[in-house]
Amino acid sequence: MSRSGLVDKRLDLGTYSIHYYTAGKPDGDTILFLHQAFGDHRCFEQQMDRFALDYRVISVDLLGHGRSQPNKSRDGIDATASHLLGIMAGEGVHTVHLVGVSIGSLLAQL
């Protein structure tokens, strides 16, 4: 657990993993945060701390950002929708409220 109360998790995809972070109420509505290009999950730490009081929150290190490195895979950022669905399935989440900045807002529209 990080200093902000986030639990570090990952979605294993063979040659690489997508790292994501959760906090808040496990039975609450879920907010999924998608960061900007050249950022990572940390850009939402303050928002996650606040919203974790009333919601379940998830923030993702998008592929090629933070700890989510593609290694030798040919996957690119276009695989994000699949990654997010895998994370949601693993967390038992069926619906989310999406918050995105820059490229994260574009990915939220997929």
mmCIF file of N, CA and C in Angstrom:
data_model
loop_
_atom_site.group_PDB
_atom_site.id
_atom_site.type_symbol
_atom_site.label_atom_id
_atom_site.label_comp_id
_atom_site.label_asym_id
_atom_site.label_seq_id
_atom_site.Cartn_x
_atom_site.Cartn_y
_atom_site.Cartn_z
ATOM 1 N N MET A 1 0.849 -1.180 0.000
ATOM 2 C CA MET A 1 0.000 0.000 0.000
ATOM 3 C C MET A 1 0.894 1.243 0.000
ATOM 4 N N SER A 2 0.566 2.208 -0.825
ATOM 5 C CA SER A 2 1.361 3.429 -0.905
ATOM 6 C C SER A 2 0.979 4.387 0.220
ATOM 7 N N ARG A 3 1.686 5.491 0.280
ATOM 8 C CA ARG A 3 1.410 6.465 1.337
ATOM 9 C C ARG A 3 0.013 7.055 1.205
ATOM 10 N N SER A 4 -0.562 7.026 0.005
ATOM 11 C CA SER A 4 -1.902 7.573 -0.189
ATOM 12 C C SER A 4 -2.988 6.518 0.000
ATOM 13 N N GLY A 5 -2.629 5.320 0.426
ATOM 14 C CA GLY A 5 -3.610 4.273 0.663
ATOM 15 C C GLY A 5 -3.949 3.446 -0.561
ATOM 16 N N LEU A 6 -3.253 3.669 -1.663
ATOM 17 C CA LEU A 6 -3.513 2.902 -2.876
ATOM 18 C C LEU A 6 -2.924 1.507 -2.771
ATOM 19 N N VAL A 7 -3.670 0.527 -3.272
ATOM 20 C CA VAL A 7 -3.178 -0.844 -3.340
ATOM 21 C C VAL A 7 -2.666 -1.062 -4.762
ATOM 22 N N ASP A 8 -1.414 -1.479 -4.885
ATOM 23 C CA ASP A 8 -0.761 -1.712 -6.172
ATOM 24 C C ASP A 8 -1.139 -3.099 -6.678
ATOM 25 N N LYS A 9 -1.715 -3.166 -7.878
ATOM 26 C CA LYS A 9 -2.131 -4.438 -8.468
ATOM 27 C C LYS A 9 -1.646 -4.496 -9.902
ATOM 28 N N ARG A 10 -1.813 -5.650 -10.542
ATOM 29 C CA ARG A 10 -1.436 -5.737 -11.943
ATOM 30 C C ARG A 10 -2.281 -6.755 -12.681
ATOM 31 N N LEU A 11 -2.438 -6.483 -13.965
ATOM 32 C CA LEU A 11 -3.094 -7.389 -14.891
ATOM 33 C C LEU A 11 -1.980 -8.018 -15.718
ATOM 34 N N ASP A 12 -1.722 -9.311 -15.513
ATOM 35 C CA ASP A 12 -0.652 -9.995 -16.225
ATOM 36 C C ASP A 12 -1.103 -10.389 -17.619
ATOM 37 N N LEU A 13 -0.271 -10.051 -18.610
ATOM 38 C CA LEU A 13 -0.614 -10.294 -20.007
ATOM 39 C C LEU A 13 0.505 -11.048 -20.733
ATOM 40 N N GLY A 14 1.091 -12.012 -20.088
ATOM 41 C CA GLY A 14 2.150 -12.805 -20.715
ATOM 42 C C GLY A 14 3.504 -12.148 -20.580
ATOM 43 N N THR A 15 3.903 -11.382 -21.601
ATOM 44 C CA THR A 15 5.236 -10.779 -21.588
ATOM 45 C C THR A 15 5.299 -9.452 -20.846
ATOM 46 N N TYR A 16 4.159 -8.919 -20.443
ATOM 47 C CA TYR A 16 4.146 -7.665 -19.696
ATOM 48 C C TYR A 16 2.911 -7.614 -18.801
ATOM 49 N N SER A 17 2.872 -6.611 -17.945
ATOM 50 C CA SER A 17 1.750 -6.408 -17.033
ATOM 51 C C SER A 17 1.287 -4.963 -17.108
ATOM 52 N N ILE A 18 -0.008 -4.771 -16.920
ATOM 53 C CA ILE A 18 -0.571 -3.432 -16.762
ATOM 54 C C ILE A 18 -0.744 -3.214 -15.262
ATOM 55 N N HIS A 19 -0.093 -2.202 -14.749
ATOM 56 C CA HIS A 19 -0.170 -1.896 -13.322
ATOM 57 C C HIS A 19 -1.315 -0.924 -13.085
ATOM 58 N N TYR A 20 -2.052 -1.194 -12.017
ATOM 59 C CA TYR A 20 -3.146 -0.311 -11.643
ATOM 60 C C TYR A 20 -3.245 -0.263 -10.133
ATOM 61 N N TYR A 21 -3.992 0.706 -9.648
ATOM 62 C CA TYR A 21 -4.000 1.027 -8.227
ATOM 63 C C TYR A 21 -5.441 1.250 -7.791
ATOM 64 N N THR A 22 -5.801 0.675 -6.651
ATOM 65 C CA THR A 22 -7.174 0.770 -6.172
ATOM 66 C C THR A 22 -7.202 1.326 -4.753
ATOM 67 N N ALA A 23 -8.326 1.892 -4.408
ATOM 68 C CA ALA A 23 -8.569 2.374 -3.048
ATOM 69 C C ALA A 23 -10.073 2.570 -2.897
ATOM 70 N N GLY A 24 -10.491 2.823 -1.677
ATOM 71 C CA GLY A 24 -11.871 3.206 -1.425
ATOM 72 C C GLY A 24 -12.796 2.072 -1.065
ATOM 73 N N LYS A 25 -14.083 2.327 -1.255
ATOM 74 C CA LYS A 25 -15.141 1.405 -0.853
ATOM 75 C C LYS A 25 -15.312 0.298 -1.891
ATOM 76 N N PRO A 26 -15.034 -0.949 -1.528
ATOM 77 C CA PRO A 26 -15.149 -2.053 -2.490
ATOM 78 C C PRO A 26 -16.552 -2.224 -3.062
ATOM 79 N N ASP A 27 -17.573 -1.814 -2.308
ATOM 80 C CA ASP A 27 -18.950 -1.993 -2.775
ATOM 81 C C ASP A 27 -19.557 -0.708 -3.337
ATOM 82 N N GLY A 28 -18.742 0.341 -3.434
ATOM 83 C CA GLY A 28 -19.257 1.605 -3.955
ATOM 84 C C GLY A 28 -19.180 1.682 -5.469
ATOM 85 N N ASP A 29 -19.818 2.709 -6.039
ATOM 86 C CA ASP A 29 -19.643 2.988 -7.460
ATOM 87 C C ASP A 29 -18.151 3.153 -7.725
ATOM 88 N N THR A 30 -17.726 2.818 -8.936
ATOM 89 C CA THR A 30 -16.304 2.851 -9.273
ATOM 90 C C THR A 30 -16.000 4.022 -10.194
ATOM 91 N N ILE A 31 -14.931 4.748 -9.864
ATOM 92 C CA ILE A 31 -14.394 5.792 -10.727
ATOM 93 C C ILE A 31 -13.062 5.283 -11.262
ATOM 94 N N LEU A 32 -12.903 5.312 -12.580
ATOM 95 C CA LEU A 32 -11.678 4.866 -13.243
ATOM 96 C C LEU A 32 -10.976 6.080 -13.832
ATOM 97 N N PHE A 33 -9.747 6.331 -13.385
ATOM 98 C CA PHE A 33 -8.964 7.489 -13.794
ATOM 99 C C PHE A 33 -7.945 7.092 -14.858
ATOM 100 N N LEU A 34 -7.900 7.844 -15.964
ATOM 101 C CA LEU A 34 -6.966 7.599 -17.066
ATOM 102 C C LEU A 34 -6.109 8.850 -17.266
ATOM 103 N N HIS A 35 -4.820 8.700 -17.105
ATOM 104 C CA HIS A 35 -3.895 9.839 -17.104
ATOM 105 C C HIS A 35 -3.533 10.333 -18.503
ATOM 106 N N GLN A 36 -2.809 11.432 -18.533
ATOM 107 C CA GLN A 36 -2.350 12.055 -19.758
ATOM 108 C C GLN A 36 -1.101 11.345 -20.292
ATOM 109 N N ALA A 37 -0.734 11.668 -21.549
ATOM 110 C CA ALA A 37 0.499 11.140 -22.136
ATOM 111 C C ALA A 37 1.691 11.598 -21.291
ATOM 112 N N PHE A 38 2.653 10.727 -21.162
ATOM 113 C CA PHE A 38 3.893 10.964 -20.420
ATOM 114 C C PHE A 38 3.670 11.092 -18.917
ATOM 115 N N GLY A 39 2.501 10.700 -18.432
ATOM 116 C CA GLY A 39 2.210 10.703 -17.005
ATOM 117 C C GLY A 39 2.041 9.286 -16.515
ATOM 118 N N ASP A 40 1.491 9.152 -15.342
ATOM 119 C CA ASP A 40 1.124 7.845 -14.791
ATOM 120 C C ASP A 40 0.025 8.057 -13.756
ATOM 121 N N HIS A 41 -0.304 7.001 -13.032
ATOM 122 C CA HIS A 41 -1.424 7.053 -12.085
ATOM 123 C C HIS A 41 -1.285 8.161 -11.043
ATOM 124 N N ARG A 42 -0.072 8.593 -10.768
ATOM 125 C CA ARG A 42 0.152 9.561 -9.690
ATOM 126 C C ARG A 42 -0.483 10.924 -9.948
ATOM 127 N N CYS A 43 -0.810 11.232 -11.201
ATOM 128 C CA CYS A 43 -1.408 12.551 -11.464
ATOM 129 C C CYS A 43 -2.775 12.680 -10.801
ATOM 130 N N PHE A 44 -3.371 11.565 -10.387
ATOM 131 C CA PHE A 44 -4.697 11.591 -9.754
ATOM 132 C C PHE A 44 -4.660 11.282 -8.250
ATOM 133 N N GLU A 45 -3.497 11.286 -7.632
ATOM 134 C CA GLU A 45 -3.421 10.896 -6.212
ATOM 135 C C GLU A 45 -4.355 11.711 -5.325
ATOM 136 N N GLN A 46 -4.373 13.016 -5.482
ATOM 137 C CA GLN A 46 -5.217 13.838 -4.609
ATOM 138 C C GLN A 46 -6.697 13.583 -4.857
ATOM 139 N N GLN A 47 -7.081 13.439 -6.123
ATOM 140 C CA GLN A 47 -8.475 13.157 -6.430
ATOM 141 C C GLN A 47 -8.864 11.781 -5.892
ATOM 142 N N MET A 48 -7.967 10.813 -6.030
ATOM 143 C CA MET A 48 -8.274 9.466 -5.542
ATOM 144 C C MET A 48 -8.417 9.453 -4.035
ATOM 145 N N ASP A 49 -7.549 10.186 -3.342
ATOM 146 C CA ASP A 49 -7.673 10.267 -1.877
ATOM 147 C C ASP A 49 -9.047 10.793 -1.482
ATOM 148 N N ARG A 50 -9.505 11.822 -2.154
ATOM 149 C CA ARG A 50 -10.804 12.422 -1.820
ATOM 150 C C ARG A 50 -11.970 11.514 -2.198
ATOM 151 N N PHE A 51 -11.963 11.011 -3.434
ATOM 152 C CA PHE A 51 -13.093 10.204 -3.894
ATOM 153 C C PHE A 51 -13.123 8.822 -3.247
ATOM 154 N N ALA A 52 -12.004 8.346 -2.743
ATOM 155 C CA ALA A 52 -11.973 7.041 -2.069
ATOM 156 C C ALA A 52 -12.812 7.042 -0.796
ATOM 157 N N LEU A 53 -13.144 8.208 -0.289
ATOM 158 C CA LEU A 53 -13.996 8.283 0.900
ATOM 159 C C LEU A 53 -15.416 7.801 0.596
ATOM 160 N N ASP A 54 -15.860 7.972 -0.645
ATOM 161 C CA ASP A 54 -17.232 7.646 -1.006
ATOM 162 C C ASP A 54 -17.368 6.638 -2.150
ATOM 163 N N TYR A 55 -16.283 6.359 -2.862
ATOM 164 C CA TYR A 55 -16.323 5.501 -4.045
ATOM 165 C C TYR A 55 -15.192 4.486 -4.005
ATOM 166 N N ARG A 56 -15.285 3.501 -4.869
ATOM 167 C CA ARG A 56 -14.134 2.666 -5.200
ATOM 168 C C ARG A 56 -13.414 3.415 -6.322
ATOM 169 N N VAL A 57 -12.103 3.569 -6.222
ATOM 170 C CA VAL A 57 -11.346 4.280 -7.247
ATOM 171 C C VAL A 57 -10.254 3.371 -7.808
ATOM 172 N N ILE A 58 -10.037 3.507 -9.114
ATOM 173 C CA ILE A 58 -8.999 2.753 -9.811
ATOM 174 C C ILE A 58 -8.255 3.726 -10.711
ATOM 175 N N SER A 59 -6.934 3.677 -10.683
ATOM 176 C CA SER A 59 -6.113 4.454 -11.600
ATOM 177 C C SER A 59 -5.115 3.507 -12.250
ATOM 178 N N VAL A 60 -4.875 3.715 -13.537
ATOM 179 C CA VAL A 60 -4.093 2.783 -14.342
ATOM 180 C C VAL A 60 -2.824 3.465 -14.838
ATOM 181 N N ASP A 61 -1.709 2.729 -14.854
ATOM 182 C CA ASP A 61 -0.539 3.147 -15.620
ATOM 183 C C ASP A 61 -0.763 2.596 -17.021
ATOM 184 N N LEU A 62 -1.144 3.463 -17.962
ATOM 185 C CA LEU A 62 -1.408 3.030 -19.330
ATOM 186 C C LEU A 62 -0.153 2.403 -19.942
ATOM 187 N N LEU A 63 -0.328 1.533 -20.918
ATOM 188 C CA LEU A 63 0.788 0.840 -21.545
ATOM 189 C C LEU A 63 1.827 1.845 -22.055
ATOM 190 N N GLY A 64 3.082 1.601 -21.691
ATOM 191 C CA GLY A 64 4.171 2.497 -22.067
ATOM 192 C C GLY A 64 4.388 3.626 -21.083
ATOM 193 N N HIS A 65 3.641 3.627 -19.980
ATOM 194 C CA HIS A 65 3.728 4.671 -18.961
ATOM 195 C C HIS A 65 3.916 4.030 -17.590
ATOM 196 N N GLY A 66 4.597 4.758 -16.701
ATOM 197 C CA GLY A 66 4.783 4.253 -15.341
ATOM 198 C C GLY A 66 5.382 2.860 -15.341
ATOM 199 N N ARG A 67 4.784 1.968 -14.588
ATOM 200 C CA ARG A 67 5.290 0.598 -14.460
ATOM 201 C C ARG A 67 4.740 -0.349 -15.518
ATOM 202 N N SER A 68 3.886 0.136 -16.424
ATOM 203 C CA SER A 68 3.279 -0.705 -17.467
ATOM 204 C C SER A 68 4.092 -0.606 -18.764
ATOM 205 N N GLN A 69 5.170 -1.350 -18.828
ATOM 206 C CA GLN A 69 6.045 -1.305 -19.993
ATOM 207 C C GLN A 69 5.819 -2.530 -20.877
ATOM 208 N N PRO A 70 5.762 -2.348 -22.205
ATOM 209 C CA PRO A 70 5.404 -3.444 -23.115
ATOM 210 C C PRO A 70 6.486 -4.500 -23.292
ATOM 211 N N ASN A 71 7.703 -4.233 -22.839
ATOM 212 C CA ASN A 71 8.823 -5.163 -23.031
ATOM 213 C C ASN A 71 8.941 -5.524 -24.502
ATOM 214 N N LYS A 72 8.894 -6.784 -24.849
ATOM 215 C CA LYS A 72 9.079 -7.195 -26.244
ATOM 216 C C LYS A 72 7.763 -7.355 -26.996
ATOM 217 N N SER A 73 6.673 -7.038 -26.366
ATOM 218 C CA SER A 73 5.364 -7.155 -27.011
ATOM 219 C C SER A 73 5.207 -6.087 -28.090
ATOM 220 N N ARG A 74 4.400 -6.384 -29.078
ATOM 221 C CA ARG A 74 4.082 -5.400 -30.115
ATOM 222 C C ARG A 74 2.800 -4.644 -29.787
ATOM 223 N N ASP A 75 2.213 -4.916 -28.629
ATOM 224 C CA ASP A 75 0.999 -4.211 -28.237
ATOM 225 C C ASP A 75 1.301 -2.732 -28.066
ATOM 226 N N GLY A 76 0.312 -1.922 -28.358
ATOM 227 C CA GLY A 76 0.433 -0.484 -28.205
ATOM 228 C C GLY A 76 -0.724 0.062 -27.398
ATOM 229 N N ILE A 77 -0.791 1.370 -27.351
ATOM 230 C CA ILE A 77 -1.824 2.045 -26.575
ATOM 231 C C ILE A 77 -3.222 1.673 -27.072
ATOM 232 N N ASP A 78 -3.321 1.203 -28.338
ATOM 233 C CA ASP A 78 -4.620 0.805 -28.880
ATOM 234 C C ASP A 78 -5.196 -0.422 -28.183
ATOM 235 N N ALA A 79 -4.398 -1.118 -27.390
ATOM 236 C CA ALA A 79 -4.881 -2.273 -26.623
ATOM 237 C C ALA A 79 -5.525 -1.868 -25.303
ATOM 238 N N THR A 80 -5.600 -0.574 -25.045
ATOM 239 C CA THR A 80 -6.088 -0.079 -23.755
ATOM 240 C C THR A 80 -7.500 -0.547 -23.425
ATOM 241 N N ALA A 81 -8.415 -0.518 -24.380
ATOM 242 C CA ALA A 81 -9.794 -0.937 -24.088
ATOM 243 C C ALA A 81 -9.815 -2.356 -23.556
ATOM 244 N N SER A 82 -9.040 -3.231 -24.167
ATOM 245 C CA SER A 82 -8.945 -4.617 -23.703
ATOM 246 C C SER A 82 -8.350 -4.686 -22.299
ATOM 247 N N HIS A 83 -7.322 -3.895 -22.043
ATOM 248 C CA HIS A 83 -6.702 -3.864 -20.713
ATOM 249 C C HIS A 83 -7.704 -3.423 -19.653
ATOM 250 N N LEU A 84 -8.444 -2.366 -19.962
ATOM 251 C CA LEU A 84 -9.407 -1.841 -18.993
ATOM 252 C C LEU A 84 -10.514 -2.852 -18.715
ATOM 253 N N LEU A 85 -10.982 -3.531 -19.745
ATOM 254 C CA LEU A 85 -12.000 -4.566 -19.536
ATOM 255 C C LEU A 85 -11.449 -5.703 -18.683
ATOM 256 N N GLY A 86 -10.183 -6.068 -18.883
ATOM 257 C CA GLY A 86 -9.554 -7.100 -18.057
ATOM 258 C C GLY A 86 -9.436 -6.693 -16.602
ATOM 259 N N ILE A 87 -9.071 -5.446 -16.374
ATOM 260 C CA ILE A 87 -8.980 -4.928 -15.001
ATOM 261 C C ILE A 87 -10.360 -4.929 -14.352
ATOM 262 N N MET A 88 -11.356 -4.440 -15.078
ATOM 263 C CA MET A 88 -12.718 -4.406 -14.535
ATOM 264 C C MET A 88 -13.208 -5.813 -14.208
ATOM 265 N N ALA A 89 -12.970 -6.757 -15.090
ATOM 266 C CA ALA A 89 -13.389 -8.138 -14.839
ATOM 267 C C ALA A 89 -12.689 -8.690 -13.605
ATOM 268 N N GLY A 90 -11.384 -8.451 -13.500
ATOM 269 C CA GLY A 90 -10.632 -8.937 -12.348
ATOM 270 C C GLY A 90 -11.078 -8.331 -11.035
ATOM 271 N N GLU A 91 -11.581 -7.120 -11.091
ATOM 272 C CA GLU A 91 -12.054 -6.424 -9.896
ATOM 273 C C GLU A 91 -13.543 -6.649 -9.639
ATOM 274 N N GLY A 92 -14.215 -7.355 -10.546
ATOM 275 C CA GLY A 92 -15.646 -7.587 -10.381
ATOM 276 C C GLY A 92 -16.481 -6.340 -10.608
ATOM 277 N N VAL A 93 -15.992 -5.439 -11.444
ATOM 278 C CA VAL A 93 -16.667 -4.173 -11.732
ATOM 279 C C VAL A 93 -17.373 -4.287 -13.079
ATOM 280 N N HIS A 94 -18.642 -3.875 -13.127
ATOM 281 C CA HIS A 94 -19.408 -3.959 -14.367
ATOM 282 C C HIS A 94 -19.621 -2.602 -15.022
ATOM 283 N N THR A 95 -19.637 -1.544 -14.237
ATOM 284 C CA THR A 95 -19.799 -0.190 -14.763
ATOM 285 C C THR A 95 -18.844 0.741 -14.033
ATOM 286 N N VAL A 96 -18.419 1.797 -14.718
ATOM 287 C CA VAL A 96 -17.512 2.775 -14.111
ATOM 288 C C VAL A 96 -17.903 4.184 -14.547
ATOM 289 N N HIS A 97 -17.474 5.128 -13.751
ATOM 290 C CA HIS A 97 -17.476 6.535 -14.131
ATOM 291 C C HIS A 97 -16.053 6.804 -14.614
ATOM 292 N N LEU A 98 -15.889 7.300 -15.835
ATOM 293 C CA LEU A 98 -14.564 7.525 -16.398
ATOM 294 C C LEU A 98 -14.136 8.968 -16.228
ATOM 295 N N VAL A 99 -12.871 9.152 -15.817
ATOM 296 C CA VAL A 99 -12.255 10.469 -15.731
ATOM 297 C C VAL A 99 -10.951 10.370 -16.512
ATOM 298 N N GLY A 100 -10.802 11.202 -17.532
ATOM 299 C CA GLY A 100 -9.592 11.160 -18.340
ATOM 300 C C GLY A 100 -9.060 12.544 -18.626
ATOM 301 N N VAL A 101 -7.738 12.605 -18.758
ATOM 302 C CA VAL A 101 -7.065 13.850 -19.107
ATOM 303 C C VAL A 101 -6.236 13.586 -20.358
ATOM 304 N N SER A 102 -6.299 14.490 -21.323
ATOM 305 C CA SER A 102 -5.501 14.395 -22.541
ATOM 306 C C SER A 102 -5.769 13.048 -23.235
ATOM 307 N N ILE A 103 -4.743 12.244 -23.431
ATOM 308 C CA ILE A 103 -4.945 10.951 -24.096
ATOM 309 C C ILE A 103 -5.908 10.068 -23.296
ATOM 310 N N GLY A 104 -5.930 10.241 -21.988
ATOM 311 C CA GLY A 104 -6.868 9.477 -21.164
ATOM 312 C C GLY A 104 -8.308 9.786 -21.504
ATOM 313 N N SER A 105 -8.605 11.033 -21.862
ATOM 314 C CA SER A 105 -9.978 11.379 -22.258
ATOM 315 C C SER A 105 -10.323 10.773 -23.606
ATOM 316 N N LEU A 106 -9.348 10.694 -24.503
ATOM 317 C CA LEU A 106 -9.594 10.047 -25.796
ATOM 318 C C LEU A 106 -9.834 8.544 -25.616
ATOM 319 N N LEU A 107 -9.048 7.915 -24.761
ATOM 320 C CA LEU A 107 -9.202 6.487 -24.502
ATOM 321 C C LEU A 107 -10.525 6.191 -23.810
ATOM 322 N N ALA A 108 -11.014 7.116 -23.013
ATOM 323 C CA ALA A 108 -12.286 6.920 -22.322
ATOM 324 C C ALA A 108 -13.443 6.828 -23.312
ATOM 325 N N GLN A 109 -13.249 7.336 -24.504
ATOM 326 C CA GLN A 109 -14.302 7.333 -25.513
ATOM 327 C C GLN A 109 -14.343 6.038 -26.320
ATOM 328 N N LEU A 110 -13.347 5.153 -26.130
ATOM 329 C CA LEU A 110 -13.310 3.906 -26.908
ATOM 330 C C LEU A 110 -14.479 3.015 -26.606
#
